[in-house]
JSON list of C-alpha atoms in Angstrom, two decimals:
[
{"chain": "M", "resi": 1, "resn": "GLN", "atom": "CA", "xyz": [0.05, -0.27, -0.08]},
{"chain": "M", "resi": 2, "resn": "GLY", "atom": "CA", "xyz": [3.05, 2.11, 0.51]},
{"chain": "M", "resi": 3, "resn": "VAL", "atom": "CA", "xyz": [3.65, 2.01, 3.51]},
{"chain": "M", "resi": 4, "resn": "LEU", "atom": "CA", "xyz": [6.66, 1.51, 5.21]},
{"chain": "M", "resi": 5, "resn": "ALA", "atom": "CA", "xyz": [5.78, -1.56, 6.88]},
{"chain": "M", "resi": 6, "resn": "SER", "atom": "CA", "xyz": [6.73, -1.29, 10.87]},
{"chain": "M", "resi": 7, "resn": "GLU", "atom": "CA", "xyz": [9.04, -3.65, 10.44]},
{"chain": "M", "resi": 8, "resn": "SER", "atom": "CA", "xyz": [11.62, -2.47, 8.46]},
{"chain": "M", "resi": 9, "resn": "VAL", "atom": "CA", "xyz": [15.14, -1.41, 9.98]},
{"chain": "M", "resi": 10, "resn": "VAL", "atom": "CA", "xyz": [16.95, 1.40, 8.95]},
{"chain": "M", "resi": 11, "resn": "LEU", "atom": "CA", "xyz": [21.66, 1.28, 9.96]},
{"chain": "M", "resi": 12, "resn": "THR", "atom": "CA", "xyz": [24.00, 3.16, 9.29]},
{"chain": "M", "resi": 13, "resn": "ASP", "atom": "CA", "xyz": [27.67, 4.21, 10.06]},
{"chain": "M", "resi": 14, "resn": "ALA", "atom": "CA", "xyz": [28.59, 1.80, 13.01]},
{"chain": "M", "resi": 15, "resn": "GLN", "atom": "CA", "xyz": [25.65, 0.09, 13.89]},
{"chain": "M", "resi": 16, "resn": "ALA", "atom": "CA", "xyz": [25.86, -1.90, 10.72]},
{"chain": "M", "resi": 17, "resn": "THR", "atom": "CA", "xyz": [27.94, -5.13, 11.58]},
{"chain": "M", "resi": 18, "resn": "PRO", "atom": "CA", "xyz": [27.24, -8.05, 9.96]},
{"chain": "M", "resi": 19, "resn": "SER", "atom": "CA", "xyz": [25.15, -9.83, 12.64]},
{"chain": "M", "resi": 20, "resn": "ALA", "atom": "CA", "xyz": [22.32, -6.48, 12.99]},
{"chain": "M", "resi": 21, "resn": "VAL", "atom": "CA", "xyz": [22.35, -6.55, 9.22]},
{"chain": "M", "resi": 22, "resn": "ARG", "atom": "CA", "xyz": [21.74, -10.47, 8.97]},
{"chain": "M", "resi": 23, "resn": "ALA", "atom": "CA", "xyz": [18.87, -9.88, 12.21]},
{"chain": "M", "resi": 24, "resn": "ALA", "atom": "CA", "xyz": [17.33, -7.07, 11.30]},
{"chain": "M", "resi": 25, "resn": "PHE", "atom": "CA", "xyz": [17.48, -8.86, 7.57]},
{"chain": "M", "resi": 26, "resn": "ALA", "atom": "CA", "xyz": [15.60, -12.03, 8.90]},
{"chain": "M", "resi": 27, "resn": "ARG", "atom": "CA", "xyz": [13.38, -9.79, 10.96]},
{"chain": "M", "resi": 28, "resn": "VAL", "atom": "CA", "xyz": [11.90, -8.07, 8.06]},
{"chain": "M", "resi": 29, "resn": "ALA", "atom": "CA", "xyz": [11.88, -11.33, 5.95]},
{"chain": "M", "resi": 30, "resn": "ALA", "atom": "CA", "xyz": [10.29, -13.37, 7.95]},
{"chain": "M", "resi": 31, "resn": "ALA", "atom": "CA", "xyz": [7.27, -9.97, 8.38]},
{"chain": "M", "resi": 32, "resn": "ALA", "atom": "CA", "xyz": [6.76, -10.14, 4.18]},
{"chain": "M", "resi": 33, "resn": "GLY", "atom": "CA", "xyz": [4.45, -11.90, 2.73]},
{"chain": "M", "resi": 34, "resn": "PRO", "atom": "CA", "xyz": [2.67, -11.85, -1.05]},
{"chain": "M", "resi": 35, "resn": "ASN", "atom": "CA", "xyz": [1.14, -8.34, -0.82]},
{"chain": "M", "resi": 36, "resn": "ASP", "atom": "CA", "xyz": [4.94, -7.18, 0.01]},
{"chain": "M", "resi": 37, "resn": "MET", "atom": "CA", "xyz": [7.69, -5.96, -1.37]},
{"chain": "M", "resi": 38, "resn": "PHE", "atom": "CA", "xyz": [10.50, -6.72, 0.74]},
{"chain": "M", "resi": 39, "resn": "LEU", "atom": "CA", "xyz": [13.56, -4.00, -0.13]},
{"chain": "M", "resi": 40, "resn": "PHE", "atom": "CA", "xyz": [17.68, -4.73, 0.81]},
{"chain": "M", "resi": 41, "resn": "PHE", "atom": "CA", "xyz": [19.36, -1.18, -0.53]},
{"chain": "M", "resi": 42, "resn": "TYR", "atom": "CA", "xyz": [23.00, -1.46, 1.08]},
{"chain": "M", "resi": 43, "resn": "SER", "atom": "CA", "xyz": [25.01, 2.40, 0.33]},
{"chain": "M", "resi": 44, "resn": "GLY", "atom": "CA", "xyz": [28.41, 1.73, 1.28]},
{"chain": "M", "resi": 45, "resn": "HIS", "atom": "CA", "xyz": [32.05, 0.43, -0.03]},
{"chain": "M", "resi": 46, "resn": "GLY", "atom": "CA", "xyz": [32.48, -2.58, -2.31]},
{"chain": "M", "resi": 47, "resn": "SER", "atom": "CA", "xyz": [34.72, -5.77, -2.32]},
{"chain": "M", "resi": 48, "resn": "GLN", "atom": "CA", "xyz": [36.15, -8.73, -4.34]},
{"chain": "M", "resi": 49, "resn": "GLN", "atom": "CA", "xyz": [39.30, -11.25, -2.97]},
{"chain": "M", "resi": 50, "resn": "PRO", "atom": "CA", "xyz": [39.40, -15.08, -4.17]},
{"chain": "M", "resi": 51, "resn": "ALA", "atom": "CA", "xyz": [36.13, -17.10, -4.21]},
{"chain": "M", "resi": 52, "resn": "ARG", "atom": "CA", "xyz": [36.49, -20.47, -3.48]},
{"chain": "M", "resi": 53, "resn": "ALA", "atom": "CA", "xyz": [37.01, -23.19, -5.12]},
{"chain": "M", "resi": 54, "resn": "GLY", "atom": "CA", "xyz": [34.48, -24.95, -7.11]},
{"chain": "M", "resi": 55, "resn": "SER", "atom": "CA", "xyz": [32.37, -22.16, -6.61]},
{"chain": "M", "resi": 56, "resn": "GLY", "atom": "CA", "xyz": [31.83, -20.98, -10.14]},
{"chain": "M", "resi": 57, "resn": "GLU", "atom": "CA", "xyz": [32.45, -17.74, -10.17]},
{"chain": "M", "resi": 58, "resn": "PRO", "atom": "CA", "xyz": [33.06, -17.46, -14.32]},
{"chain": "M", "resi": 59, "resn": "ASP", "atom": "CA", "xyz": [35.35, -14.87, -13.42]},
{"chain": "M", "resi": 60, "resn": "ASN", "atom": "CA", "xyz": [36.83, -16.35, -10.18]},
{"chain": "M", "resi": 61, "resn": "ARG", "atom": "CA", "xyz": [35.83, -14.09, -6.97]},
{"chain": "M", "resi": 62, "resn": "ASP", "atom": "CA", "xyz": [33.40, -13.47, -4.75]},
{"chain": "M", "resi": 63, "resn": "GLU", "atom": "CA", "xyz": [31.61, -10.14, -4.65]},
{"chain": "M", "resi": 64, "resn": "ALA", "atom": "CA", "xyz": [31.35, -8.39, -1.14]},
{"chain": "M", "resi": 65, "resn": "ILE", "atom": "CA", "xyz": [29.82, -5.06, 0.85]},
{"chain": "M", "resi": 66, "resn": "ALA", "atom": "CA", "xyz": [31.96, -4.37, 3.48]},
{"chain": "M", "resi": 67, "resn": "LEU", "atom": "CA", "xyz": [30.10, -3.59, 7.05]},
{"chain": "M", "resi": 68, "resn": "ILE", "atom": "CA", "xyz": [31.48, -2.61, 10.60]},
{"chain": "M", "resi": 69, "resn": "GLY", "atom": "CA", "xyz": [33.53, -5.28, 11.77]},
{"chain": "M", "resi": 70, "resn": "GLY", "atom": "CA", "xyz": [33.25, -7.71, 8.84]},
{"chain": "M", "resi": 71, "resn": "GLN", "atom": "CA", "xyz": [31.25, -8.17, 5.44]},
{"chain": "M", "resi": 72, "resn": "ILE", "atom": "CA", "xyz": [28.26, -10.02, 4.32]},
{"chain": "M", "resi": 73, "resn": "LEU", "atom": "CA", "xyz": [29.57, -12.05, 0.42]},
{"chain": "M", "resi": 74, "resn": "ASP", "atom": "CA", "xyz": [27.15, -12.74, -2.50]},
{"chain": "M", "resi": 75, "resn": "ASP", "atom": "CA", "xyz": [26.57, -16.27, -1.50]},
{"chain": "M", "resi": 76, "resn": "GLU", "atom": "CA", "xyz": [25.40, -16.35, 1.64]},
{"chain": "M", "resi": 77, "resn": "MET", "atom": "CA", "xyz": [23.52, -12.53, 0.32]},
{"chain": "M", "resi": 78, "resn": "ALA", "atom": "CA", "xyz": [21.69, -15.57, -2.01]},
{"chain": "M", "resi": 79, "resn": "GLN", "atom": "CA", "xyz": [21.22, -17.18, 1.11]},
{"chain": "M", "resi": 80, "resn": "MET", "atom": "CA", "xyz": [19.35, -15.26, 3.10]},
{"chain": "M", "resi": 81, "resn": "PHE", "atom": "CA", "xyz": [16.96, -13.52, 0.74]},
{"chain": "M", "resi": 82, "resn": "ARG", "atom": "CA", "xyz": [15.47, -17.87, -0.67]},
{"chain": "M", "resi": 83, "resn": "THR", "atom": "CA", "xyz": [13.79, -16.81, 3.54]},
{"chain": "M", "resi": 84, "resn": "VAL", "atom": "CA", "xyz": [11.78, -14.19, 1.97]},
{"chain": "M", "resi": 85, "resn": "ARG", "atom": "CA", "xyz": [8.45, -14.39, 0.42]},
{"chain": "M", "resi": 86, "resn": "ALA", "atom": "CA", "xyz": [7.97, -11.39, -0.24]},
{"chain": "M", "resi": 87, "resn": "GLY", "atom": "CA", "xyz": [5.47, -10.71, -3.72]},
{"chain": "M", "resi": 88, "resn": "VAL", "atom": "CA", "xyz": [8.18, -8.82, -5.38]},
{"chain": "M", "resi": 89, "resn": "SER", "atom": "CA", "xyz": [12.23, -9.04, -3.23]},
{"chain": "M", "resi": 90, "resn": "ILE", "atom": "CA", "xyz": [14.80, -5.34, -4.55]},
{"chain": "M", "resi": 91, "resn": "LEU", "atom": "CA", "xyz": [18.55, -5.62, -4.38]},
{"chain": "M", "resi": 92, "resn": "ALA", "atom": "CA", "xyz": [20.24, -2.56, -4.11]},
{"chain": "M", "resi": 93, "resn": "LEU", "atom": "CA", "xyz": [23.05, -2.29, -3.98]},
{"chain": "M", "resi": 94, "resn": "ASP", "atom": "CA", "xyz": [25.13, 1.28, -4.48]},
{"chain": "M", "resi": 95, "resn": "SER", "atom": "CA", "xyz": [29.00, 0.01, -4.37]},
{"chain": "M", "resi": 96, "resn": "CYS", "atom": "CA", "xyz": [32.24, -0.88, -5.71]},
{"chain": "M", "resi": 97, "resn": "PHE", "atom": "CA", "xyz": [32.11, -4.61, -7.72]},
{"chain": "M", "resi": 98, "resn": "SER", "atom": "CA", "xyz": [28.47, -4.76, -6.81]},
{"chain": "M", "resi": 99, "resn": "GLY", "atom": "CA", "xyz": [26.49, -6.67, -9.83]},
{"chain": "M", "resi": 100, "resn": "GLY", "atom": "CA", "xyz": [29.24, -9.44, -9.06]},
{"chain": "M", "resi": 101, "resn": "PHE", "atom": "CA", "xyz": [25.66, -10.52, -6.50]},
{"chain": "M", "resi": 102, "resn": "ALA", "atom": "CA", "xyz": [23.24, -10.36, -9.67]},
{"chain": "M", "resi": 103, "resn": "ARG", "atom": "CA", "xyz": [24.63, -13.55, -10.45]},
{"chain": "M", "resi": 104, "resn": "ASP", "atom": "CA", "xyz": [23.88, -15.33, -7.49]},
{"chain": "M", "resi": 105, "resn": "VAL", "atom": "CA", "xyz": [21.46, -13.50, -6.10]},
{"chain": "M", "resi": 106, "resn": "VAL", "atom": "CA", "xyz": [19.13, -12.24, -8.63]},
{"chain": "M", "resi": 107, "resn": "SER", "atom": "CA", "xyz": [18.30, -16.93, -10.14]},
{"chain": "M", "resi": 108, "resn": "GLN", "atom": "CA", "xyz": [15.69, -16.86, -7.19]},
{"chain": "M", "resi": 109, "resn": "PRO", "atom": "CA", "xyz": [11.66, -16.27, -8.21]},
{"chain": "M", "resi": 110, "resn": "GLY", "atom": "CA", "xyz": [10.25, -12.26, -7.91]},
{"chain": "M", "resi": 111, "resn": "VAL", "atom": "CA", "xyz": [13.90, -11.29, -6.92]},
{"chain": "M", "resi": 112, "resn": "MET", "atom": "CA", "xyz": [15.19, -8.62, -8.63]},
{"chain": "M", "resi": 113, "resn": "GLY", "atom": "CA", "xyz": [18.30, -6.93, -9.27]},
{"chain": "M", "resi": 114, "resn": "LEU", "atom": "CA", "xyz": [19.57, -2.88, -8.94]},
{"chain": "M", "resi": 115, "resn": "PHE", "atom": "CA", "xyz": [23.33, -2.36, -9.36]},
{"chain": "M", "resi": 116, "resn": "SER", "atom": "CA", "xyz": [26.06, 0.46, -9.07]},
{"chain": "M", "resi": 117, "resn": "SER", "atom": "CA", "xyz": [28.51, -1.19, -10.81]},
{"chain": "M", "resi": 118, "resn": "GLU", "atom": "CA", "xyz": [30.03, -4.12, -13.30]},
{"chain": "M", "resi": 119, "resn": "GLU", "atom": "CA", "xyz": [30.09, -6.54, -10.96]},
{"chain": "M", "resi": 120, "resn": "ASP", "atom": "CA", "xyz": [34.69, -6.03, -11.98]},
{"chain": "M", "resi": 121, "resn": "LEU", "atom": "CA", "xyz": [34.66, -2.48, -11.48]},
{"chain": "M", "resi": 122, "resn": "THR", "atom": "CA", "xyz": [34.28, 0.52, -8.83]},
{"chain": "M", "resi": 123, "resn": "SER", "atom": "CA", "xyz": [31.39, 3.24, -8.28]},
{"chain": "M", "resi": 124, "resn": "SER", "atom": "CA", "xyz": [31.64, 6.69, -7.95]},
{"chain": "M", "resi": 125, "resn": "VAL", "atom": "CA", "xyz": [30.89, 8.92, -5.71]},
{"chain": "M", "resi": 126, "resn": "ALA", "atom": "CA", "xyz": [27.38, 11.27, -6.46]},
{"chain": "M", "resi": 127, "resn": "SER", "atom": "CA", "xyz": [29.21, 14.35, -5.65]},
{"chain": "M", "resi": 128, "resn": "LYS", "atom": "CA", "xyz": [27.71, 16.81, -7.78]},
{"chain": "M", "resi": 129, "resn": "PHE", "atom": "CA", "xyz": [23.93, 16.10, -5.97]},
{"chain": "M", "resi": 130, "resn": "ARG", "atom": "CA", "xyz": [25.84, 15.08, -2.47]},
{"chain": "M", "resi": 131, "resn": "ALA", "atom": "CA", "xyz": [24.86, 11.62, -2.45]},
{"chain": "M", "resi": 132, "resn": "GLY", "atom": "CA", "xyz": [26.99, 8.78, -1.65]},
{"chain": "M", "resi": 133, "resn": "GLY", "atom": "CA", "xyz": [25.94, 7.65, -4.79]},
{"chain": "M", "resi": 134, "resn": "TYR", "atom": "CA", "xyz": [23.86, 7.59, -8.11]},
{"chain": "M", "resi": 135, "resn": "LEU", "atom": "CA", "xyz": [21.85, 4.51, -7.15]},
{"chain": "M", "resi": 136, "resn": "SER", "atom": "CA", "xyz": [20.89, 6.29, -4.13]},
{"chain": "M", "resi": 137, "resn": "HIS", "atom": "CA", "xyz": [20.15, 9.88, -5.78]},
{"chain": "M", "resi": 138, "resn": "PHE", "atom": "CA", "xyz": [18.09, 8.26, -8.41]},
{"chain": "M", "resi": 139, "resn": "LEU", "atom": "CA", "xyz": [16.49, 5.28, -6.24]},
{"chain": "M", "resi": 140, "resn": "ARG", "atom": "CA", "xyz": [15.39, 7.81, -4.54]},
{"chain": "M", "resi": 141, "resn": "THR", "atom": "CA", "xyz": [14.26, 11.26, -6.35]},
{"chain": "M", "resi": 142, "resn": "GLY", "atom": "CA", "xyz": [12.50, 7.66, -8.46]},
{"chain": "M", "resi": 143, "resn": "PHE", "atom": "CA", "xyz": [10.65, 6.25, -5.33]},
{"chain": "M", "resi": 144, "resn": "ASP", "atom": "CA", "xyz": [9.68, 10.08, -4.13]},
{"chain": "M", "resi": 145, "resn": "GLY", "atom": "CA", "xyz": [7.47, 10.13, -7.96]},
{"chain": "M", "resi": 146, "resn": "GLU", "atom": "CA", "xyz": [9.54, 10.67, -10.55]},
{"chain": "M", "resi": 147, "resn": "ALA", "atom": "CA", "xyz": [9.68, 6.73, -12.12]},
{"chain": "M", "resi": 148, "resn": "ASP", "atom": "CA", "xyz": [6.03, 7.13, -12.51]},
{"chain": "M", "resi": 149, "resn": "GLU", "atom": "CA", "xyz": [5.85, 7.38, -16.47]},
{"chain": "M", "resi": 150, "resn": "ASP", "atom": "CA", "xyz": [2.60, 6.95, -16.95]},
{"chain": "M", "resi": 151, "resn": "GLY", "atom": "CA", "xyz": [1.63, 8.51, -14.26]},
{"chain": "M", "resi": 152, "resn": "ASP", "atom": "CA", "xyz": [-1.09, 6.41, -12.81]},
{"chain": "M", "resi": 153, "resn": "ARG", "atom": "CA", "xyz": [0.48, 6.20, -8.84]},
{"chain": "M", "resi": 154, "resn": "ALA", "atom": "CA", "xyz": [1.94, 3.38, -8.47]},
{"chain": "M", "resi": 155, "resn": "ILE", "atom": "CA", "xyz": [5.40, 2.86, -10.12]},
{"chain": "M", "resi": 156, "resn": "THR", "atom": "CA", "xyz": [6.35, -0.39, -12.33]},
{"chain": "M", "resi": 157, "resn": "ALA", "atom": "CA", "xyz": [9.82, -2.35, -11.93]},
{"chain": "M", "resi": 158, "resn": "GLY", "atom": "CA", "xyz": [9.47, -2.01, -16.24]},
{"chain": "M", "resi": 159, "resn": "GLU", "atom": "CA", "xyz": [9.46, 1.71, -14.82]},
{"chain": "M", "resi": 160, "resn": "LEU", "atom": "CA", "xyz": [11.93, 2.19, -12.41]},
{"chain": "M", "resi": 161, "resn": "SER", "atom": "CA", "xyz": [14.50, -0.27, -14.52]},
{"chain": "M", "resi": 162, "resn": "THR", "atom": "CA", "xyz": [13.79, 2.94, -17.71]},
{"chain": "M", "resi": 163, "resn": "TYR", "atom": "CA", "xyz": [13.37, 5.63, -14.66]},
{"chain": "M", "resi": 164, "resn": "LEU", "atom": "CA", "xyz": [16.99, 4.30, -14.22]},
{"chain": "M", "resi": 165, "resn": "TRP", "atom": "CA", "xyz": [18.82, 4.15, -17.11]},
{"chain": "M", "resi": 166, "resn": "ARG", "atom": "CA", "xyz": [17.63, 7.10, -18.54]},
{"chain": "M", "resi": 167, "resn": "LYS", "atom": "CA", "xyz": [19.20, 9.09, -15.82]},
{"chain": "M", "resi": 168, "resn": "PHE", "atom": "CA", "xyz": [22.86, 6.22, -15.48]},
{"chain": "M", "resi": 169, "resn": "ALA", "atom": "CA", "xyz": [22.67, 7.72, -20.20]},
{"chain": "M", "resi": 170, "resn": "THR", "atom": "CA", "xyz": [22.73, 11.35, -18.86]},
{"chain": "M", "resi": 171, "resn": "GLU", "atom": "CA", "xyz": [24.03, 11.95, -15.84]},
{"chain": "M", "resi": 172, "resn": "VAL", "atom": "CA", "xyz": [26.37, 9.36, -15.30]},
{"chain": "M", "resi": 173, "resn": "GLU", "atom": "CA", "xyz": [27.96, 8.78, -18.70]},
{"chain": "M", "resi": 174, "resn": "ALA", "atom": "CA", "xyz": [31.56, 9.62, -18.30]},
{"chain": "M", "resi": 175, "resn": "GLU", "atom": "CA", "xyz": [31.55, 8.53, -14.83]},
{"chain": "M", "resi": 176, "resn": "GLU", "atom": "CA", "xyz": [35.42, 7.23, -14.33]},
{"chain": "M", "resi": 177, "resn": "ALA", "atom": "CA", "xyz": [36.16, 3.05, -13.19]},
{"chain": "M", "resi": 178, "resn": "TYR", "atom": "CA", "xyz": [38.04, 0.93, -12.41]},
{"chain": "M", "resi": 179, "resn": "THR", "atom": "CA", "xyz": [39.17, -2.56, -11.95]},
{"chain": "M", "resi": 180, "resn": "SER", "atom": "CA", "xyz": [40.55, -3.94, -9.18]},
{"chain": "M", "resi": 181, "resn": "SER", "atom": "CA", "xyz": [44.38, -3.74, -11.62]},
{"chain": "M", "resi": 182, "resn": "ARG", "atom": "CA", "xyz": [43.11, -0.26, -12.15]},
{"chain": "M", "resi": 183, "resn": "GLU", "atom": "CA", "xyz": [41.73, -1.57, -15.83]},
{"chain": "M", "resi": 184, "resn": "ARG", "atom": "CA", "xyz": [40.19, 2.06, -16.86]},
{"chain": "M", "resi": 185, "resn": "ASN", "atom": "CA", "xyz": [36.35, 2.24, -18.19]},
{"chain": "M", "resi": 186, "resn": "TYR", "atom": "CA", "xyz": [33.04, 3.98, -17.01]},
{"chain": "M", "resi": 187, "resn": "GLN", "atom": "CA", "xyz": [30.59, 3.23, -14.92]},
{"chain": "M", "resi": 188, "resn": "ARG", "atom": "CA", "xyz": [27.13, 1.54, -15.28]},
{"chain": "M", "resi": 189, "resn": "LEU", "atom": "CA", "xyz": [24.40, 0.22, -14.06]},
{"chain": "M", "resi": 190, "resn": "VAL", "atom": "CA", "xyz": [23.35, -3.37, -13.80]},
{"chain": "M", "resi": 191, "resn": "VAL", "atom": "CA", "xyz": [19.45, -3.60, -13.69]},
{"chain": "M", "resi": 192, "resn": "ASP", "atom": "CA", "xyz": [18.28, -7.55, -13.66]},
{"chain": "M", "resi": 193, "resn": "ARG", "atom": "CA", "xyz": [15.20, -8.24, -13.01]},
{"chain": "M", "resi": 194, "resn": "GLY", "atom": "CA", "xyz": [15.04, -11.36, -13.61]},
{"chain": "M", "resi": 195, "resn": "GLY", "atom": "CA", "xyz": [11.90, -13.35, -12.50]},
{"chain": "M", "resi": 196, "resn": "VAL", "atom": "CA", "xyz": [10.15, -10.18, -12.17]},
{"chain": "M", "resi": 197, "resn": "LYS", "atom": "CA", "xyz": [7.62, -9.18, -14.59]},
{"chain": "M", "resi": 198, "resn": "ILE", "atom": "CA", "xyz": [7.87, -5.63, -16.81]},
{"chain": "M", "resi": 199, "resn": "ASP", "atom": "CA", "xyz": [4.25, -4.52, -14.62]},
{"chain": "M", "resi": 200, "resn": "ASP", "atom": "CA", "xyz": [4.83, -6.13, -11.70]},
{"chain": "M", "resi": 201, "resn": "VAL", "atom": "CA", "xyz": [3.86, -2.72, -9.03]},
{"chain": "M", "resi": 202, "resn": "VAL", "atom": "CA", "xyz": [7.33, -2.15, -7.17]},
{"chain": "M", "resi": 203, "resn": "LEU", "atom": "CA", "xyz": [5.93, 0.42, -5.40]},
{"chain": "M", "resi": 204, "resn": "ALA", "atom": "CA", "xyz": [2.68, 2.52, -4.87]},
{"chain": "M", "resi": 205, "resn": "LEU", "atom": "CA", "xyz": [2.64, 5.75, -3.50]}
]
């Protein structure tokens, strides 16, 4: 219904430890039902590390989000999302190398991924918007109503995808990004709808 559920949790700065994030995720996942949209949003540092043998990672690397005192790997995030029973779930990561989470998490039914960069590239701080990152900024403005292209007071997965792509195309066109070995390219948004349909509503305004 476009209302933030009472079970929702916001963790910032020193609050965002691995144990606190896991506990918050479990609390909200347990409360989310088939008529809800489940959102896990993270803005911060991301990293890469050698993957475990037999992990199936084509580049032999796992991606992670950096938390206070530890991290959560893409493999663990996939396990966490398997506990969610919401109608639509969104994993939105504004962090370096975040696109690497798509392969692990978005393969599950009903999960849509929004990632600020490809899996081998860094993400920039959106200084011109005084925001932590471009995805963070555009996700906020999109959910504020700008992504409601047809004006029906409901934002669909298709509308959100199109809005984010257009914003990145016009506002992040020449933002340099780097691999872990300092090869240079440009930051690009990664949107993977997985099994989420174009007309699935992700937010009622």
